[in-house]
Amino acid sequence: MSAESLPGWLVAEVAEGIQRLLVLRLEGCPPADAVEAVALAWADAIVMRGGLWDEALDAPRLRAAFRHLAAHVTRWPAPSELWQHMPARPQPPALDRPAPAPQDKERILALLQQARRRLVRS
């Protein structure tokens, strides 16, 4: 995947996360001048594994994952380790089922009564 096809917000979030990890100077850490290349490689790996990405839903998840990753690793991680720290996507609130309109209720009752009469006759 080319850098142009990666979502800009995702690359920015990953670059910020990579910078967070770089300041820790973990064993196996890439050189500081490679931040852009490392961020692009990580963003590409994340996009390849993750499917569809939505900035509103996923940017906070990426930030949280990098914070947790930084808190738990002792050497430079591979992109695949980010998934162990990625929170689940928030679920949309369940919608209440609308109450049937009064005319629908009457129609349903009438249909049920018809069905009952047919069953009694059988």
mmCIF file of N, CA and C in Angstrom:
data_model
loop_
_atom_site.group_PDB
_atom_site.id
_atom_site.type_symbol
_atom_site.label_atom_id
_atom_site.label_comp_id
_atom_site.label_asym_id
_atom_site.label_seq_id
_atom_site.Cartn_x
_atom_site.Cartn_y
_atom_site.Cartn_z
ATOM 1 N N MET A 1 0.856 -1.176 0.000
ATOM 2 C CA MET A 1 0.000 0.000 0.000
ATOM 3 C C MET A 1 0.898 1.234 0.000
ATOM 4 N N SER A 2 0.568 2.201 -0.822
ATOM 5 C CA SER A 2 1.385 3.410 -0.897
ATOM 6 C C SER A 2 0.965 4.396 0.183
ATOM 7 N N ALA A 3 1.868 5.316 0.502
ATOM 8 C CA ALA A 3 1.591 6.323 1.530
ATOM 9 C C ALA A 3 0.378 7.162 1.165
ATOM 10 N N GLU A 4 0.153 7.393 -0.140
ATOM 11 C CA GLU A 4 -0.978 8.216 -0.573
ATOM 12 C C GLU A 4 -2.314 7.532 -0.298
ATOM 13 N N SER A 5 -2.342 6.217 -0.265
ATOM 14 C CA SER A 5 -3.602 5.513 -0.057
ATOM 15 C C SER A 5 -3.913 5.297 1.417
ATOM 16 N N LEU A 6 -2.995 5.640 2.308
ATOM 17 C CA LEU A 6 -3.247 5.514 3.738
ATOM 18 C C LEU A 6 -4.007 6.732 4.236
ATOM 19 N N PRO A 7 -4.999 6.536 5.109
ATOM 20 C CA PRO A 7 -5.711 7.700 5.651
ATOM 21 C C PRO A 7 -4.750 8.607 6.422
ATOM 22 N N GLY A 8 -4.769 9.884 6.108
ATOM 23 C CA GLY A 8 -3.858 10.841 6.740
ATOM 24 C C GLY A 8 -3.987 10.879 8.249
ATOM 25 N N TRP A 9 -5.211 10.832 8.767
ATOM 26 C CA TRP A 9 -5.411 10.869 10.220
ATOM 27 C C TRP A 9 -4.771 9.647 10.886
ATOM 28 N N LEU A 10 -4.851 8.486 10.208
ATOM 29 C CA LEU A 10 -4.286 7.261 10.763
ATOM 30 C C LEU A 10 -2.764 7.355 10.806
ATOM 31 N N VAL A 11 -2.175 7.851 9.737
ATOM 32 C CA VAL A 11 -0.713 8.014 9.706
ATOM 33 C C VAL A 11 -0.282 8.985 10.809
ATOM 34 N N ALA A 12 -1.044 10.063 11.013
ATOM 35 C CA ALA A 12 -0.706 11.041 12.055
ATOM 36 C C ALA A 12 -0.793 10.407 13.444
ATOM 37 N N GLU A 13 -1.830 9.613 13.699
ATOM 38 C CA GLU A 13 -1.975 8.942 14.997
ATOM 39 C C GLU A 13 -0.833 7.953 15.226
ATOM 40 N N VAL A 14 -0.491 7.206 14.191
ATOM 41 C CA VAL A 14 0.582 6.222 14.304
ATOM 42 C C VAL A 14 1.916 6.932 14.515
ATOM 43 N N ALA A 15 2.149 8.023 13.784
ATOM 44 C CA ALA A 15 3.405 8.770 13.947
ATOM 45 C C ALA A 15 3.539 9.294 15.371
ATOM 46 N N GLU A 16 2.439 9.775 15.931
ATOM 47 C CA GLU A 16 2.475 10.258 17.314
ATOM 48 C C GLU A 16 2.767 9.101 18.276
ATOM 49 N N GLY A 17 2.153 7.952 18.028
ATOM 50 C CA GLY A 17 2.403 6.781 18.866
ATOM 51 C C GLY A 17 3.840 6.295 18.761
ATOM 52 N N ILE A 18 4.374 6.302 17.546
ATOM 53 C CA ILE A 18 5.766 5.889 17.325
ATOM 54 C C ILE A 18 6.709 6.840 18.067
ATOM 55 N N GLN A 19 6.423 8.137 18.003
ATOM 56 C CA GLN A 19 7.255 9.111 18.719
ATOM 57 C C GLN A 19 7.213 8.855 20.224
ATOM 58 N N ARG A 20 6.030 8.483 20.725
ATOM 59 C CA ARG A 20 5.886 8.161 22.141
ATOM 60 C C ARG A 20 6.811 6.989 22.509
ATOM 61 N N LEU A 21 6.855 5.998 21.630
ATOM 62 C CA LEU A 21 7.719 4.840 21.875
ATOM 63 C C LEU A 21 9.200 5.194 21.719
ATOM 64 N N LEU A 22 9.516 6.050 20.735
ATOM 65 C CA LEU A 22 10.917 6.415 20.496
ATOM 66 C C LEU A 22 11.561 7.087 21.698
ATOM 67 N N VAL A 23 10.815 7.939 22.398
ATOM 68 C CA VAL A 23 11.413 8.651 23.534
ATOM 69 C C VAL A 23 11.751 7.701 24.678
ATOM 70 N N LEU A 24 11.171 6.503 24.661
ATOM 71 C CA LEU A 24 11.495 5.512 25.695
ATOM 72 C C LEU A 24 12.853 4.867 25.460
ATOM 73 N N ARG A 25 13.394 4.999 24.240
ATOM 74 C CA ARG A 25 14.689 4.429 23.862
ATOM 75 C C ARG A 25 14.782 2.951 24.259
ATOM 76 N N LEU A 26 13.766 2.212 23.845
ATOM 77 C CA LEU A 26 13.715 0.777 24.127
ATOM 78 C C LEU A 26 14.782 0.034 23.336
ATOM 79 N N GLU A 27 15.140 -1.131 23.814
ATOM 80 C CA GLU A 27 16.078 -1.982 23.077
ATOM 81 C C GLU A 27 15.473 -2.295 21.709
ATOM 82 N N GLY A 28 16.269 -2.176 20.656
ATOM 83 C CA GLY A 28 15.809 -2.438 19.296
ATOM 84 C C GLY A 28 15.107 -1.251 18.656
ATOM 85 N N CYS A 29 15.155 -0.105 19.312
ATOM 86 C CA CYS A 29 14.495 1.117 18.823
ATOM 87 C C CYS A 29 15.145 1.595 17.519
ATOM 88 N N PRO A 30 14.322 1.968 16.509
ATOM 89 C CA PRO A 30 14.904 2.499 15.276
ATOM 90 C C PRO A 30 15.488 3.897 15.524
ATOM 91 N N PRO A 31 16.341 4.363 14.625
ATOM 92 C CA PRO A 31 16.900 5.709 14.800
ATOM 93 C C PRO A 31 15.810 6.780 14.715
ATOM 94 N N ALA A 32 15.991 7.859 15.440
ATOM 95 C CA ALA A 32 15.000 8.931 15.501
ATOM 96 C C ALA A 32 14.704 9.535 14.131
ATOM 97 N N ASP A 33 15.694 9.544 13.242
ATOM 98 C CA ASP A 33 15.462 10.148 11.930
ATOM 99 C C ASP A 33 14.649 9.227 11.007
ATOM 100 N N ALA A 34 14.282 8.058 11.489
ATOM 101 C CA ALA A 34 13.480 7.126 10.688
ATOM 102 C C ALA A 34 12.011 7.135 11.093
ATOM 103 N N VAL A 35 11.589 8.116 11.906
ATOM 104 C CA VAL A 35 10.215 8.158 12.415
ATOM 105 C C VAL A 35 9.193 8.095 11.292
ATOM 106 N N GLU A 36 9.393 8.883 10.256
ATOM 107 C CA GLU A 36 8.416 8.922 9.170
ATOM 108 C C GLU A 36 8.299 7.565 8.478
ATOM 109 N N ALA A 37 9.407 6.953 8.161
ATOM 110 C CA ALA A 37 9.385 5.647 7.494
ATOM 111 C C ALA A 37 8.784 4.575 8.401
ATOM 112 N N VAL A 38 9.141 4.618 9.686
ATOM 113 C CA VAL A 38 8.594 3.642 10.633
ATOM 114 C C VAL A 38 7.085 3.839 10.768
ATOM 115 N N ALA A 39 6.642 5.077 10.883
ATOM 116 C CA ALA A 39 5.207 5.360 11.014
ATOM 117 C C ALA A 39 4.443 4.885 9.782
ATOM 118 N N LEU A 40 4.985 5.104 8.602
ATOM 119 C CA LEU A 40 4.324 4.641 7.379
ATOM 120 C C LEU A 40 4.258 3.117 7.323
ATOM 121 N N ALA A 41 5.323 2.464 7.737
ATOM 122 C CA ALA A 41 5.321 0.998 7.745
ATOM 123 C C ALA A 41 4.300 0.468 8.743
ATOM 124 N N TRP A 42 4.241 1.067 9.921
ATOM 125 C CA TRP A 42 3.262 0.641 10.926
ATOM 126 C C TRP A 42 1.847 0.923 10.437
ATOM 127 N N ALA A 43 1.606 2.110 9.891
ATOM 128 C CA ALA A 43 0.265 2.459 9.398
ATOM 129 C C ALA A 43 -0.168 1.477 8.321
ATOM 130 N N ASP A 44 0.737 1.127 7.438
ATOM 131 C CA ASP A 44 0.428 0.162 6.385
ATOM 132 C C ASP A 44 0.057 -1.191 6.996
ATOM 133 N N ALA A 45 0.826 -1.645 7.977
ATOM 134 C CA ALA A 45 0.544 -2.928 8.629
ATOM 135 C C ALA A 45 -0.803 -2.888 9.350
ATOM 136 N N ILE A 46 -1.108 -1.776 9.986
ATOM 137 C CA ILE A 46 -2.374 -1.637 10.713
ATOM 138 C C ILE A 46 -3.547 -1.655 9.750
ATOM 139 N N VAL A 47 -3.434 -0.913 8.650
ATOM 140 C CA VAL A 47 -4.512 -0.878 7.659
ATOM 141 C C VAL A 47 -4.705 -2.240 7.017
ATOM 142 N N MET A 48 -3.619 -2.934 6.741
ATOM 143 C CA MET A 48 -3.716 -4.256 6.109
ATOM 144 C C MET A 48 -4.439 -5.254 6.997
ATOM 145 N N ARG A 49 -4.279 -5.133 8.284
ATOM 146 C CA ARG A 49 -4.892 -6.100 9.197
ATOM 147 C C ARG A 49 -6.295 -5.700 9.630
ATOM 148 N N GLY A 50 -6.545 -4.402 9.707
ATOM 149 C CA GLY A 50 -7.737 -3.937 10.386
ATOM 150 C C GLY A 50 -9.011 -3.749 9.604
ATOM 151 N N GLY A 51 -8.991 -3.785 8.299
ATOM 152 C CA GLY A 51 -10.229 -3.564 7.548
ATOM 153 C C GLY A 51 -10.556 -2.091 7.413
ATOM 154 N N LEU A 52 -11.819 -1.735 7.606
ATOM 155 C CA LEU A 52 -12.264 -0.352 7.459
ATOM 156 C C LEU A 52 -11.955 0.445 8.724
ATOM 157 N N TRP A 53 -11.471 1.657 8.519
ATOM 158 C CA TRP A 53 -11.104 2.518 9.634
ATOM 159 C C TRP A 53 -11.928 3.783 9.599
ATOM 160 N N ASP A 54 -12.363 4.235 10.758
ATOM 161 C CA ASP A 54 -13.165 5.442 10.890
ATOM 162 C C ASP A 54 -12.482 6.343 11.917
ATOM 163 N N GLU A 55 -12.183 7.557 11.514
ATOM 164 C CA GLU A 55 -11.416 8.450 12.387
ATOM 165 C C GLU A 55 -12.100 8.677 13.732
ATOM 166 N N ALA A 56 -13.405 8.945 13.717
ATOM 167 C CA ALA A 56 -14.115 9.236 14.969
ATOM 168 C C ALA A 56 -14.090 8.045 15.925
ATOM 169 N N LEU A 57 -14.206 6.848 15.390
ATOM 170 C CA LEU A 57 -14.233 5.650 16.234
ATOM 171 C C LEU A 57 -12.844 5.126 16.564
ATOM 172 N N ASP A 58 -11.918 5.232 15.615
ATOM 173 C CA ASP A 58 -10.653 4.523 15.749
ATOM 174 C C ASP A 58 -9.470 5.366 16.210
ATOM 175 N N ALA A 59 -9.491 6.675 16.004
ATOM 176 C CA ALA A 59 -8.365 7.507 16.463
ATOM 177 C C ALA A 59 -8.185 7.391 17.982
ATOM 178 N N PRO A 60 -9.260 7.481 18.780
ATOM 179 C CA PRO A 60 -9.070 7.311 20.233
ATOM 180 C C PRO A 60 -8.572 5.911 20.605
ATOM 181 N N ARG A 61 -8.988 4.908 19.859
ATOM 182 C CA ARG A 61 -8.538 3.539 20.110
ATOM 183 C C ARG A 61 -7.040 3.399 19.844
ATOM 184 N N LEU A 62 -6.565 4.005 18.744
ATOM 185 C CA LEU A 62 -5.135 3.952 18.426
ATOM 186 C C LEU A 62 -4.315 4.662 19.494
ATOM 187 N N ARG A 63 -4.794 5.840 19.936
ATOM 188 C CA ARG A 63 -4.075 6.573 20.986
ATOM 189 C C ARG A 63 -3.973 5.723 22.254
ATOM 190 N N ALA A 64 -5.083 5.129 22.639
ATOM 191 C CA ALA A 64 -5.099 4.299 23.848
ATOM 192 C C ALA A 64 -4.180 3.088 23.683
ATOM 193 N N ALA A 65 -4.201 2.473 22.509
ATOM 194 C CA ALA A 65 -3.363 1.298 22.265
ATOM 195 C C ALA A 65 -1.884 1.648 22.373
ATOM 196 N N PHE A 66 -1.471 2.773 21.814
ATOM 197 C CA PHE A 66 -0.060 3.176 21.912
ATOM 198 C C PHE A 66 0.318 3.520 23.350
ATOM 199 N N ARG A 67 -0.599 4.156 24.099
ATOM 200 C CA ARG A 67 -0.306 4.460 25.504
ATOM 201 C C ARG A 67 -0.109 3.168 26.300
ATOM 202 N N HIS A 68 -1.016 2.206 26.088
ATOM 203 C CA HIS A 68 -0.899 0.928 26.799
ATOM 204 C C HIS A 68 0.352 0.160 26.359
ATOM 205 N N LEU A 69 0.622 0.198 25.068
ATOM 206 C CA LEU A 69 1.806 -0.486 24.554
ATOM 207 C C LEU A 69 3.058 0.090 25.210
ATOM 208 N N ALA A 70 3.155 1.417 25.257
ATOM 209 C CA ALA A 70 4.318 2.070 25.859
ATOM 210 C C ALA A 70 4.463 1.704 27.337
ATOM 211 N N ALA A 71 3.352 1.483 28.000
ATOM 212 C CA ALA A 71 3.389 1.155 29.428
ATOM 213 C C ALA A 71 3.790 -0.293 29.694
ATOM 214 N N HIS A 72 3.696 -1.152 28.672
ATOM 215 C CA HIS A 72 3.907 -2.577 28.919
ATOM 216 C C HIS A 72 5.105 -3.214 28.212
ATOM 217 N N VAL A 73 5.703 -2.547 27.247
ATOM 218 C CA VAL A 73 6.805 -3.190 26.517
ATOM 219 C C VAL A 73 8.152 -2.839 27.147
ATOM 220 N N THR A 74 9.095 -3.735 26.966
ATOM 221 C CA THR A 74 10.452 -3.492 27.462
ATOM 222 C C THR A 74 11.461 -3.443 26.319
ATOM 223 N N ARG A 75 11.010 -3.789 25.106
ATOM 224 C CA ARG A 75 11.854 -3.677 23.911
ATOM 225 C C ARG A 75 10.951 -3.187 22.769
ATOM 226 N N TRP A 76 11.567 -2.754 21.685
ATOM 227 C CA TRP A 76 10.806 -2.193 20.564
ATOM 228 C C TRP A 76 9.822 -3.237 20.031
ATOM 229 N N PRO A 77 8.549 -2.877 19.950
ATOM 230 C CA PRO A 77 7.529 -3.843 19.527
ATOM 231 C C PRO A 77 7.378 -3.926 18.013
ATOM 232 N N ALA A 78 6.766 -4.998 17.585
ATOM 233 C CA ALA A 78 6.339 -5.150 16.194
ATOM 234 C C ALA A 78 4.930 -4.575 16.090
ATOM 235 N N PRO A 79 4.510 -4.141 14.903
ATOM 236 C CA PRO A 79 3.160 -3.598 14.752
ATOM 237 C C PRO A 79 2.067 -4.554 15.247
ATOM 238 N N SER A 80 2.291 -5.856 15.098
ATOM 239 C CA SER A 80 1.267 -6.818 15.520
ATOM 240 C C SER A 80 1.005 -6.763 17.023
ATOM 241 N N GLU A 81 1.961 -6.283 17.811
ATOM 242 C CA GLU A 81 1.769 -6.198 19.265
ATOM 243 C C GLU A 81 0.768 -5.117 19.651
ATOM 244 N N LEU A 82 0.535 -4.179 18.761
ATOM 245 C CA LEU A 82 -0.417 -3.107 19.044
ATOM 246 C C LEU A 82 -1.817 -3.672 19.274
ATOM 247 N N TRP A 83 -2.155 -4.750 18.568
ATOM 248 C CA TRP A 83 -3.509 -5.320 18.655
ATOM 249 C C TRP A 83 -3.817 -5.847 20.050
ATOM 250 N N GLN A 84 -2.804 -6.280 20.772
ATOM 251 C CA GLN A 84 -3.029 -6.786 22.129
ATOM 252 C C GLN A 84 -3.486 -5.677 23.074
ATOM 253 N N HIS A 85 -3.244 -4.436 22.690
ATOM 254 C CA HIS A 85 -3.562 -3.293 23.540
ATOM 255 C C HIS A 85 -4.685 -2.432 22.966
ATOM 256 N N MET A 86 -5.254 -2.842 21.833
ATOM 257 C CA MET A 86 -6.286 -2.056 21.162
ATOM 258 C C MET A 86 -7.647 -2.278 21.829
ATOM 259 N N PRO A 87 -8.249 -1.217 22.353
ATOM 260 C CA PRO A 87 -9.587 -1.369 22.921
ATOM 261 C C PRO A 87 -10.598 -1.711 21.823
ATOM 262 N N ALA A 88 -11.669 -2.328 22.216
ATOM 263 C CA ALA A 88 -12.750 -2.644 21.269
ATOM 264 C C ALA A 88 -13.409 -1.353 20.812
ATOM 265 N N ARG A 89 -13.962 -1.407 19.636
ATOM 266 C CA ARG A 89 -14.724 -0.262 19.139
ATOM 267 C C ARG A 89 -15.961 -0.062 19.997
ATOM 268 N N PRO A 90 -16.297 1.189 20.282
ATOM 269 C CA PRO A 90 -17.527 1.408 21.054
ATOM 270 C C PRO A 90 -18.736 0.957 20.239
ATOM 271 N N GLN A 91 -19.655 0.303 20.910
ATOM 272 C CA GLN A 91 -20.870 -0.165 20.246
ATOM 273 C C GLN A 91 -21.902 0.952 20.250
ATOM 274 N N PRO A 92 -22.626 1.109 19.145
ATOM 275 C CA PRO A 92 -23.677 2.131 19.146
ATOM 276 C C PRO A 92 -24.762 1.745 20.142
ATOM 277 N N PRO A 93 -25.414 2.732 20.735
ATOM 278 C CA PRO A 93 -26.469 2.401 21.692
ATOM 279 C C PRO A 93 -27.608 1.656 20.989
ATOM 280 N N ALA A 94 -28.186 0.722 21.716
ATOM 281 C CA ALA A 94 -29.303 -0.031 21.148
ATOM 282 C C ALA A 94 -30.496 0.902 20.974
ATOM 283 N N LEU A 95 -31.163 0.754 19.870
ATOM 284 C CA LEU A 95 -32.343 1.581 19.601
ATOM 285 C C LEU A 95 -33.565 0.937 20.234
ATOM 286 N N ASP A 96 -34.395 1.762 20.834
ATOM 287 C CA ASP A 96 -35.647 1.253 21.381
ATOM 288 C C ASP A 96 -36.579 0.907 20.239
ATOM 289 N N ARG A 97 -37.282 -0.174 20.404
ATOM 290 C CA ARG A 97 -38.249 -0.573 19.382
ATOM 291 C C ARG A 97 -39.462 0.324 19.515
ATOM 292 N N PRO A 98 -39.864 0.953 18.424
ATOM 293 C CA PRO A 98 -41.022 1.858 18.531
ATOM 294 C C PRO A 98 -42.291 1.072 18.847
ATOM 295 N N ALA A 99 -43.138 1.681 19.658
ATOM 296 C CA ALA A 99 -44.427 1.054 19.982
ATOM 297 C C ALA A 99 -45.298 1.078 18.723
ATOM 298 N N PRO A 100 -46.075 0.029 18.507
ATOM 299 C CA PRO A 100 -46.935 0.046 17.320
ATOM 300 C C PRO A 100 -47.977 1.156 17.434
ATOM 301 N N ALA A 101 -48.282 1.735 16.321
ATOM 302 C CA ALA A 101 -49.315 2.767 16.271
ATOM 303 C C ALA A 101 -50.657 2.139 16.640
ATOM 304 N N PRO A 102 -51.589 2.903 17.223
ATOM 305 C CA PRO A 102 -52.872 2.322 17.638
ATOM 306 C C PRO A 102 -53.586 1.560 16.523
ATOM 307 N N GLN A 103 -53.553 2.093 15.281
ATOM 308 C CA GLN A 103 -54.237 1.391 14.192
ATOM 309 C C GLN A 103 -53.545 0.070 13.871
ATOM 310 N N ASP A 104 -52.201 0.014 14.043
ATOM 311 C CA ASP A 104 -51.469 -1.236 13.822
ATOM 312 C C ASP A 104 -51.860 -2.258 14.885
ATOM 313 N N LYS A 105 -52.008 -1.791 16.110
ATOM 314 C CA LYS A 105 -52.373 -2.672 17.216
ATOM 315 C C LYS A 105 -53.747 -3.296 16.952
ATOM 316 N N GLU A 106 -54.686 -2.465 16.509
ATOM 317 C CA GLU A 106 -56.036 -2.955 16.221
ATOM 318 C C GLU A 106 -56.019 -3.948 15.065
ATOM 319 N N ARG A 107 -55.232 -3.643 14.049
ATOM 320 C CA ARG A 107 -55.133 -4.540 12.891
ATOM 321 C C ARG A 107 -54.528 -5.877 13.293
ATOM 322 N N ILE A 108 -53.488 -5.829 14.132
ATOM 323 C CA ILE A 108 -52.844 -7.058 14.588
ATOM 324 C C ILE A 108 -53.808 -7.889 15.427
ATOM 325 N N LEU A 109 -54.572 -7.229 16.315
ATOM 326 C CA LEU A 109 -55.556 -7.949 17.126
ATOM 327 C C LEU A 109 -56.625 -8.600 16.254
ATOM 328 N N ALA A 110 -57.056 -7.873 15.232
ATOM 329 C CA ALA A 110 -58.064 -8.425 14.327
ATOM 330 C C ALA A 110 -57.523 -9.641 13.596
ATOM 331 N N LEU A 111 -56.278 -9.571 13.136
ATOM 332 C CA LEU A 111 -55.671 -10.718 12.452
ATOM 333 C C LEU A 111 -55.532 -11.914 13.387
ATOM 334 N N LEU A 112 -55.150 -11.659 14.624
ATOM 335 C CA LEU A 112 -55.033 -12.739 15.602
ATOM 336 C C LEU A 112 -56.387 -13.385 15.890
ATOM 337 N N GLN A 113 -57.432 -12.571 15.985
ATOM 338 C CA GLN A 113 -58.777 -13.116 16.219
ATOM 339 C C GLN A 113 -59.236 -13.962 15.038
ATOM 340 N N GLN A 114 -58.949 -13.511 13.822
ATOM 341 C CA GLN A 114 -59.299 -14.295 12.631
ATOM 342 C C GLN A 114 -58.577 -15.634 12.645
ATOM 343 N N ALA A 115 -57.292 -15.599 12.957
ATOM 344 C CA ALA A 115 -56.512 -16.832 12.993
ATOM 345 C C ALA A 115 -57.044 -17.767 14.070
ATOM 346 N N ARG A 116 -57.433 -17.230 15.182
ATOM 347 C CA ARG A 116 -57.987 -18.047 16.276
ATOM 348 C C ARG A 116 -59.293 -18.699 15.868
ATOM 349 N N ARG A 117 -60.159 -17.936 15.188
ATOM 350 C CA ARG A 117 -61.449 -18.498 14.725
ATOM 351 C C ARG A 117 -61.216 -19.629 13.742
ATOM 352 N N ARG A 118 -60.238 -19.440 12.859
ATOM 353 C CA ARG A 118 -59.927 -20.505 11.880
ATOM 354 C C ARG A 118 -59.423 -21.767 12.584
ATOM 355 N N LEU A 119 -58.598 -21.560 13.601
ATOM 356 C CA LEU A 119 -58.077 -22.723 14.332
ATOM 357 C C LEU A 119 -59.180 -23.446 15.091
ATOM 358 N N VAL A 120 -60.118 -22.703 15.658
ATOM 359 C CA VAL A 120 -61.225 -23.307 16.413
ATOM 360 C C VAL A 120 -62.130 -24.114 15.470
ATOM 361 N N ARG A 121 -62.333 -23.588 14.256
ATOM 362 C CA ARG A 121 -63.181 -24.284 13.273
ATOM 363 C C ARG A 121 -62.523 -25.551 12.749
ATOM 364 N N SER A 122 -61.219 -25.627 12.754
ATOM 365 C CA SER A 122 -60.526 -26.779 12.182
ATOM 366 C C SER A 122 -60.602 -27.994 13.047
#
